[in-house]
Every structure is written in structure tokens, then in C-alpha cells.
Short mmCIF file of C-alpha atoms and ligand atoms in Angstrom, two decimals:
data_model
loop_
_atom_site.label_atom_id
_atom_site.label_comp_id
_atom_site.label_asym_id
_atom_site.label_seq_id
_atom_site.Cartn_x
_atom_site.Cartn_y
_atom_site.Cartn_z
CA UNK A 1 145.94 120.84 94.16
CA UNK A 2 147.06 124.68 93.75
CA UNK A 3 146.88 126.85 96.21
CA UNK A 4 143.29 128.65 96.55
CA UNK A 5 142.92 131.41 93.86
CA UNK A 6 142.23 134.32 95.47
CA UNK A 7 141.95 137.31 93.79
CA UNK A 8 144.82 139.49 94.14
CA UNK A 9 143.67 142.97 94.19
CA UNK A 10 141.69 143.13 97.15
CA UNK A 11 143.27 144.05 100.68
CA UNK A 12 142.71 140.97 102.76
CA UNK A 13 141.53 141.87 105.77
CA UNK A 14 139.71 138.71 108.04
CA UNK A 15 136.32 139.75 107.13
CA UNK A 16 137.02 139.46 103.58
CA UNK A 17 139.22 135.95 104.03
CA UNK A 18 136.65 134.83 105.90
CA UNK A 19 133.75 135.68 103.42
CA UNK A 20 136.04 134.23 100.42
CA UNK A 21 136.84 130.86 102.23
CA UNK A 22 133.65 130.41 103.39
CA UNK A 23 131.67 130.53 99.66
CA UNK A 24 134.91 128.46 98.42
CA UNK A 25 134.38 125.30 100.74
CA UNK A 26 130.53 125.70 100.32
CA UNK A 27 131.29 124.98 96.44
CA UNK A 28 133.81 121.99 97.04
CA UNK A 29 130.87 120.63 99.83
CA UNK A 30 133.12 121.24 103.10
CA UNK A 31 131.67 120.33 105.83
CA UNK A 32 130.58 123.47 108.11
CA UNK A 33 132.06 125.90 105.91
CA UNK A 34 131.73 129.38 108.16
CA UNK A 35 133.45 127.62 111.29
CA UNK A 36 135.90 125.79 109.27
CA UNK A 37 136.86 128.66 107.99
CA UNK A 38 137.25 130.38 111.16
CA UNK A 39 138.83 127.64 112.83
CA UNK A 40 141.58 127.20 110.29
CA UNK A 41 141.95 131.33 110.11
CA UNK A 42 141.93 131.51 114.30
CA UNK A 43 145.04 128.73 114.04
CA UNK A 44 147.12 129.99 111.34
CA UNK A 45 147.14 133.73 113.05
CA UNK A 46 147.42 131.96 116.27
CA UNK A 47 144.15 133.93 117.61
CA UNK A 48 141.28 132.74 119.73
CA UNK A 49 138.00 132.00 117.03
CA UNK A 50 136.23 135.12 119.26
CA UNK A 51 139.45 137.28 118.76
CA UNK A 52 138.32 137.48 114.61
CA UNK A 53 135.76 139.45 115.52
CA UNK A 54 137.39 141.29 117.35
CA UNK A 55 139.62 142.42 114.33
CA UNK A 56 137.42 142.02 111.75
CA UNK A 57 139.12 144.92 110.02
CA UNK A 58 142.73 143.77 110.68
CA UNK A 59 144.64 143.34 107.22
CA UNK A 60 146.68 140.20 106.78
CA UNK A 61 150.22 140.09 105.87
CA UNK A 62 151.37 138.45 103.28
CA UNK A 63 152.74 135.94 105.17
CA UNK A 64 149.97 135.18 107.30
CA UNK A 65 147.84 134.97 103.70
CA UNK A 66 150.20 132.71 102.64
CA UNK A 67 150.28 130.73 105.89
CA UNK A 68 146.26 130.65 106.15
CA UNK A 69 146.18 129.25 101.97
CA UNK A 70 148.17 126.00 102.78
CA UNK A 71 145.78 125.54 105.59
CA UNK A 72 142.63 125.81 103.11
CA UNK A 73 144.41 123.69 100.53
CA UNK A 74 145.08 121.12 102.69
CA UNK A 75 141.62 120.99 103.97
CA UNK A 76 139.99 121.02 100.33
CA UNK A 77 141.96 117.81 99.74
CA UNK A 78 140.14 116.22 102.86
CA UNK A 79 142.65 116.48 105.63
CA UNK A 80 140.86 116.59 108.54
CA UNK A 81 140.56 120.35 110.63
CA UNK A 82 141.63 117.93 113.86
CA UNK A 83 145.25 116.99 112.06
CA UNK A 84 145.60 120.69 110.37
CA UNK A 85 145.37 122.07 114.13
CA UNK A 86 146.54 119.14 115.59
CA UNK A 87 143.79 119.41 118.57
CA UNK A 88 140.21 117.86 119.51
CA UNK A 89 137.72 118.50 121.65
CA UNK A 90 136.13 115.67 123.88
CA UNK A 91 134.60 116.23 126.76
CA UNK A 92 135.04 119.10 126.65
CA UNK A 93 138.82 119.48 127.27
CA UNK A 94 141.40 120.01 124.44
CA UNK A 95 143.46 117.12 123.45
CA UNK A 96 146.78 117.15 120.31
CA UNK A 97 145.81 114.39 117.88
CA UNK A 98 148.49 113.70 115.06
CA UNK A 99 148.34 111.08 112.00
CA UNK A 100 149.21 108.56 114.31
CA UNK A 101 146.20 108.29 116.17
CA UNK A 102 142.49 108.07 115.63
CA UNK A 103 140.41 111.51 116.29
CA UNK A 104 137.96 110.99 119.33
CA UNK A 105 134.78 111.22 118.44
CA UNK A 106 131.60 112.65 120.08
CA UNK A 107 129.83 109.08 119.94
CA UNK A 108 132.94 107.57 122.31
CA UNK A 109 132.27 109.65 125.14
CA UNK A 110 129.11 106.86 125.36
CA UNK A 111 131.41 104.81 126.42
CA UNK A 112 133.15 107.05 128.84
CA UNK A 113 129.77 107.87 130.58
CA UNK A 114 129.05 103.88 130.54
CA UNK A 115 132.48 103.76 132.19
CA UNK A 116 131.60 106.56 134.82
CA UNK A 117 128.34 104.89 135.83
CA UNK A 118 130.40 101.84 136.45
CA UNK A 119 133.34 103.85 138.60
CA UNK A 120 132.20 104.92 141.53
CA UNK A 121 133.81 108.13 142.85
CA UNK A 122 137.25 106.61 144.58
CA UNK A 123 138.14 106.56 148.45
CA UNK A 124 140.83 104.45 150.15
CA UNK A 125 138.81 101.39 150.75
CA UNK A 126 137.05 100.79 147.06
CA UNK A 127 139.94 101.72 144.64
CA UNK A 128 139.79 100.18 141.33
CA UNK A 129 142.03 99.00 138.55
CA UNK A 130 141.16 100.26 135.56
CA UNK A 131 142.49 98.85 131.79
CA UNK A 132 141.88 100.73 128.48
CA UNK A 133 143.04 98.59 124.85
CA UNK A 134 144.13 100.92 122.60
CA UNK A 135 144.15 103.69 123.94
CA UNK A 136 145.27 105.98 120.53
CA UNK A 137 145.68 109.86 121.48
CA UNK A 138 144.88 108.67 125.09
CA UNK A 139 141.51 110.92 125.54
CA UNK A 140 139.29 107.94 127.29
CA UNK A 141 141.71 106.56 130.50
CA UNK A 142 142.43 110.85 130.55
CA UNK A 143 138.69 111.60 130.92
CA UNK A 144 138.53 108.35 133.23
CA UNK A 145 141.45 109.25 135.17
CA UNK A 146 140.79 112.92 135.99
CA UNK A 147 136.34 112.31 136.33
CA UNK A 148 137.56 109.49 139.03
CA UNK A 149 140.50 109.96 140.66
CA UNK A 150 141.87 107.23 142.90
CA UNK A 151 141.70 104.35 141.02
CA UNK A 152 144.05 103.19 139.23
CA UNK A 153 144.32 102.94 135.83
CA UNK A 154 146.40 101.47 132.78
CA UNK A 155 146.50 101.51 129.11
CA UNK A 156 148.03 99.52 126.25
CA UNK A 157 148.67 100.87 122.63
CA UNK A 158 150.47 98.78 120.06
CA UNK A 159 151.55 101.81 117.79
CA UNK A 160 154.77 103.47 119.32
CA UNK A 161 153.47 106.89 117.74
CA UNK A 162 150.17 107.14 119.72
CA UNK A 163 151.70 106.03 122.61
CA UNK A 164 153.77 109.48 122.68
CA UNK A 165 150.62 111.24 121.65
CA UNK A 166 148.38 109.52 124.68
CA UNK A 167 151.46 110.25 127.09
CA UNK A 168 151.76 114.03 126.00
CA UNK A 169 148.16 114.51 126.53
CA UNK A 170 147.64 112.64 129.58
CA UNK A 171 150.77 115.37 131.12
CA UNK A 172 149.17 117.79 129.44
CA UNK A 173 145.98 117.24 131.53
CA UNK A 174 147.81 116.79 134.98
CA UNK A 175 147.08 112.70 135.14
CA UNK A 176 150.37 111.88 133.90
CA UNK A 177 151.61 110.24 136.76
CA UNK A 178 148.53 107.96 137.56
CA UNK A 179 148.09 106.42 134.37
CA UNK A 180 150.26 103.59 133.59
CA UNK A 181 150.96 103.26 129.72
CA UNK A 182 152.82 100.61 127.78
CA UNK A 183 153.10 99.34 124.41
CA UNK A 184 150.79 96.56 124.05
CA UNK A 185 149.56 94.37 121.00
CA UNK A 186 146.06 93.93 122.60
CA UNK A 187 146.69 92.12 125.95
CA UNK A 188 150.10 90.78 124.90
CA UNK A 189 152.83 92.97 126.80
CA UNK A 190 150.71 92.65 130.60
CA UNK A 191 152.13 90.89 133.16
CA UNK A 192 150.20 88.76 135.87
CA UNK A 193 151.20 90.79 138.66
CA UNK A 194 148.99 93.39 137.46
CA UNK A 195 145.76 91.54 137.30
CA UNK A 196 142.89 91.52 138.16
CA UNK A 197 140.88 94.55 137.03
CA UNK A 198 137.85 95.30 137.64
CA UNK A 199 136.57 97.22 134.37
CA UNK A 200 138.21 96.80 131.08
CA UNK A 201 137.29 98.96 128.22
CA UNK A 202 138.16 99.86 124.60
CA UNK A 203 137.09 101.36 121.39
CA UNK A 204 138.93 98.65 119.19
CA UNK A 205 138.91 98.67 115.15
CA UNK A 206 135.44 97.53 114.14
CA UNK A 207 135.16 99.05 110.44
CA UNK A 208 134.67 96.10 107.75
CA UNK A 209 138.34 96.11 105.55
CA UNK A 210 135.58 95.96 102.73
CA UNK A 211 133.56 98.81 103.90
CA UNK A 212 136.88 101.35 104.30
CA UNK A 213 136.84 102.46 101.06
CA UNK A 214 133.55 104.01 101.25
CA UNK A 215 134.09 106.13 104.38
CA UNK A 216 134.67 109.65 103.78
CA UNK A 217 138.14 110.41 102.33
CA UNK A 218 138.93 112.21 105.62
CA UNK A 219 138.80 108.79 107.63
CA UNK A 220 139.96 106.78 104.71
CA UNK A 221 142.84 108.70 103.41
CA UNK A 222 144.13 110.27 107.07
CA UNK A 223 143.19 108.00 109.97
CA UNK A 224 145.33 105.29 111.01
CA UNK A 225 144.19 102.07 109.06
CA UNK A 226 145.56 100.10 112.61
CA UNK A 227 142.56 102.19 114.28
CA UNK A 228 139.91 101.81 111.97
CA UNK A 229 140.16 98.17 110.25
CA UNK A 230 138.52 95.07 111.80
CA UNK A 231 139.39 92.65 109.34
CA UNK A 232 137.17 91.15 106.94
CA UNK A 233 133.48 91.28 109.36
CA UNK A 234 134.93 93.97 111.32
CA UNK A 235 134.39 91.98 114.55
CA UNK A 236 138.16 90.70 114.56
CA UNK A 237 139.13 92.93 117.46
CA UNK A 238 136.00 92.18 119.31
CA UNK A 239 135.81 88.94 119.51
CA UNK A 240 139.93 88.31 120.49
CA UNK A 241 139.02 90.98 123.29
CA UNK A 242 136.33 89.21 124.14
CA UNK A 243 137.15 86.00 124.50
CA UNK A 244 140.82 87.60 126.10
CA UNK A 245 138.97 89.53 128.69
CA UNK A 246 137.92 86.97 131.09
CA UNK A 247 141.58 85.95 132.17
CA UNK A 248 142.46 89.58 133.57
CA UNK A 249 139.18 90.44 134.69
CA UNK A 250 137.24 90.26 138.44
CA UNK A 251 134.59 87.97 138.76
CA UNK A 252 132.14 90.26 138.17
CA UNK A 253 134.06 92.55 136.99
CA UNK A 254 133.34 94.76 133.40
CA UNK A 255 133.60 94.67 130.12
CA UNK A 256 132.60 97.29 127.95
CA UNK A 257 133.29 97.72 124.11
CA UNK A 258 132.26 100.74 121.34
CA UNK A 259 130.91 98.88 118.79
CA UNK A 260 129.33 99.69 115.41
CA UNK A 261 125.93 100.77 115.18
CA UNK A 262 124.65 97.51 113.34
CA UNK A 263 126.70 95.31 115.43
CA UNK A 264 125.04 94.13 118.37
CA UNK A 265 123.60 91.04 117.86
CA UNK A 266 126.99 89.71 116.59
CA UNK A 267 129.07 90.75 119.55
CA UNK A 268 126.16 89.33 121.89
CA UNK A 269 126.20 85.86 120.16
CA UNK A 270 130.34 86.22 120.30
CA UNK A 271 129.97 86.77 124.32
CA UNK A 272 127.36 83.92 124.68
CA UNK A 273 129.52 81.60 122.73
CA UNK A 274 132.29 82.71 124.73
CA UNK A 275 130.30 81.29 128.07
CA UNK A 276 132.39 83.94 130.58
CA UNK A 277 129.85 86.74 130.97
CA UNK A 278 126.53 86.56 132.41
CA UNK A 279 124.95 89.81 131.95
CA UNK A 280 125.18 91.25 128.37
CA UNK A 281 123.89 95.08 127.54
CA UNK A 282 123.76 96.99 124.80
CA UNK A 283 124.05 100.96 125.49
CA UNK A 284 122.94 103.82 122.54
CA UNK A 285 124.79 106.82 121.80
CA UNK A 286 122.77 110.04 121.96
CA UNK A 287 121.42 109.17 117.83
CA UNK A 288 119.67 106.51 119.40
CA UNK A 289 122.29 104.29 117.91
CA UNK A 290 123.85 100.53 119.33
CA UNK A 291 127.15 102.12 120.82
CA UNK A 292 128.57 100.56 123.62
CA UNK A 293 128.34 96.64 124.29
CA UNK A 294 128.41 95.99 127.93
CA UNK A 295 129.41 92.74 129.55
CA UNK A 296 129.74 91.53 132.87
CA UNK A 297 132.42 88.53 133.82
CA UNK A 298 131.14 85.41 135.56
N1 LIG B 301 133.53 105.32 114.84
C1 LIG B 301 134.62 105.33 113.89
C2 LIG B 301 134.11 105.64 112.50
O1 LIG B 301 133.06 105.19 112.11
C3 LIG B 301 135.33 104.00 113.87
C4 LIG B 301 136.14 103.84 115.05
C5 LIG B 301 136.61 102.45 115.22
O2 LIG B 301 136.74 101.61 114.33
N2 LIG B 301 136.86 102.21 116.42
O3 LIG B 301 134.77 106.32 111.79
#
């Protein structure tokens, strides 16, 4: 795609560029056109979003024009805003997401507040261990880590890119040092001396291969296929966590798992099959949707 065509004559000042960007991703059906706008024009003159108004008037440079017209071009061919400013919100705290790793979404902090209900608040006597499965930009065993300190807490990631994403954010926040992260196909790289845990989470690949193609172009063309694809049902990752789980875990210890919203009663009859877990749950996100699959270990 070209760049945008603006029209030359006009001095650009952010109103304006703001106006004009805002009507030209209404007509090529961006999502949240007016923010978008301003969120892409905030990062490429390195302002605050509140700091626009406060220069409404300013004129931009040429440079910063020219700066601000890649960012709309890339966003009009479906890049998401998360990988054009290369940060996220969840929870409420700011975390650097790349290509490599999957964009945390507001429906995943279900299973961070399933997680919190589990973790009681740590003192010397009832510390915990703690084990996320891929772990991606890291923004789960961060939230975990810094809402409970005192446990202790690990997390594997087979992709050697996210790894040095989750790392960088997890210094970023200040939990660096308490979270222990290796490269991990699923359970493969841990070693027996660091069982048993007591609550093992993870927001594994659960997308249908089939049903990829017809997610938006900004998951299918820019998220990490490794994150997204469950093989041919989508339950591929679930079930080898499922029936993995058991070995590392506490008797009576937790598993808990983000599933799809039409899932369910799949990864239920996966766990009863399975014969380890007594207690099976399943916990809605806040569109009233099947989330979070809870299970408790023998
Ligand atoms: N919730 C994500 C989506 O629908 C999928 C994440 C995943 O497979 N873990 O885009």
C-alpha cells in the first residue's frame, strides 16, 4: 500500500492530522478510529495521548508527518496498534509486546484473577510454587508475581524470542529476580528437583488450524502461529497439559487453563478421561463467556 494521501497544501498541525486520520480509518473500517489515531500520533511524536491536546495547534514537521504516515500505513494493512507501539496494557500496567509473542488480552486477566483467588497473599510459612506454560511476553507470572509476592514462581516458553520479551518485561516491572524463566517445549526442559507445585496455569494455543484463517487479519497475519494454533480441534495443547499436569503437581494442588469460549465440555470430558482431578470448574470472563477451565489434582 502507498503511503496515506494527504493533501499537500494544508499546514498540518495535530488537530488537522488528527481529523484527517480519523475519517480515513473510519472509511477502511479501523477499529476505534479517533483513539487509534491518537495513539499512533502520541507514539510517533513521542507525546503522552493528553499532551495532543495540549498542542492542538502545534504544526508538524515534515519529518514527524512523514514518521506519523508509515505508522497509519502500517496500521491500514492490519498490523496491530500493540506491535506499531510495541506496548500493551493488562492490568493495568504497561508491558513491550513484539512479533514474537502473543498480545495479552483483556479476557486473560480471567485467568489471572482465578489465579489470585487461588494464591493466598504469601508469608514465610505458606509459600507457594507457582508454574506458568507459555508464558509469551511474560504479562501473567508478572501480574502473579508482583499481586503475590513470596511465592515462588516459574515459567517455560518454547520460542527463544518471547523468552527475551517475558524477561525484559518481568525487569521492567521490578520481579525480575523472583521469576524463574527457561526455555521449555511444554513441560519438557523441568527438572524433578523443582517439583511439586502447587498451581499450574497457562493460556496454551486453543484456535482450530481450520478456523485461523477466518480470524481477523490482525491475529492471522501478525500473531505468532506457535501462540494461536491448536492443531486440528484446537484442544491439542489442552489435553497434553492436561494429562502432563498431574506428575508436577500437589495433591490437591491446581490446574487452571484459558480455554475457548465453546470449549468446555471437551476439556471437562479430557480431565475426566484423564482420572487425576477431582474437582472440575468452569470460570466466565466478564462477556459471560466459558474462559478459564479449573481443575483440581487428586
Ligand atoms: N484468545 C485468543 C484469540 O481468540 C487466542 C489465544 C490462544 O489461542 N491462546 O485470538
Amino acid at each position: 500500500m502507498n503511503q496515506p494521501a494527504m493533501p499537500p497544501a494544508i499546514e498540518w498541525n495535530i488537530q488537522k492530522v488528527l481529523e484527517w486520520t480519523t475519517t480515513h480509518f473510519k472509511s477502511h473500517q479501523i477499529d476505534s478510529p479517533r483513539i487509534t489515531a491518537e495513539v499512533l500520533l502520541a507514539h510517533a511524536l513521542r507525546f503522552k495521548r493528553i499532551d495532543l491536546y495540549l498542542r492542538y495547534d502545534q504544526p508538524l514537521s515534515a519529518g514527524e508527518l512523514a514518521a506519523f504516515k508509515e505508522l497509519v500505513r502500517r496500521r491500514l494493512r492490519h498490523e496491530p496498534v500493540a506491535y506499531i507501539t510495541g506496548q500493551k496494557e493488562f492490568w493495568s500496567l504497561n508491558f513491550a509486546v513484539s512479533p514474537a509473542v502473543l498480545i495479552p488480552r483483556p479476557d486473560t486477566e480471567c485467568l489471572v484473577e482465578a489465579a489470585l483467588a487461588f494464591l493466598p497473599k504469601a508469608e514465610a510459612s505458606n509459600s507457594k510454587r507457582i508454574l506458568e506454560l507459555g508464558t509469551g511476553s511474560g504479562a501473567i507470572i508478572a501480574v502473579l508475581a508482583l499481586e503475590r509476592p513470596g511465592h515462588v514462581f516459574f515459567a517455560l516458553e518454547k520460542s527463544r524470542a518471547a523468552i527475551g520479551q517475558a524477561q525484559a518485561n518481568c525487569i521492567a516491572l521490578g520481579v525480575g529476580d523472583t521469576i524463574h524463566l527457561f526455555c521449555s517445549d511444554w513441560f519438557a526442559a523441568l527438572k524433578q528437583s523443582m517439583r511439586p507445585f502447587d498451581l499450574i496455569l497457562s493460556n496454551p494455543p486453543y484456535i482450530a488450524r481450520g478456523d485461523i484463517s477466518s480470524l481477523s487479519p490482525e491475529i492471522t497475519d501478525f500473531e505468532p502461529r506457535l501462540a494461536l494454533d491448536g492443531d486440528l480441534d484446537g484442544l491439542s495443547a489442552l489435553r497434553q497439559i492436561i494429562y502432563s499436569a498431574p506428575q508436577w503437581l500437589k495433591p490437591g494442588g491446581k490446574l487452571l487453563l484459558e480455554i475457548g469460549f465453546d470449549q468446555g465440555p471437551a476439556v471437562e470430558e479430557i480431565a475426566r478421561q484423564c482420572r487425576e482431578y477431582d474437582q472440575t470448574a468452569c470460570l466466565k470472563d466478564y462477556g459471560g463467556r466459558d474462559r478459564v477451565m479449573s481443575l483440581t489434582r487428586v
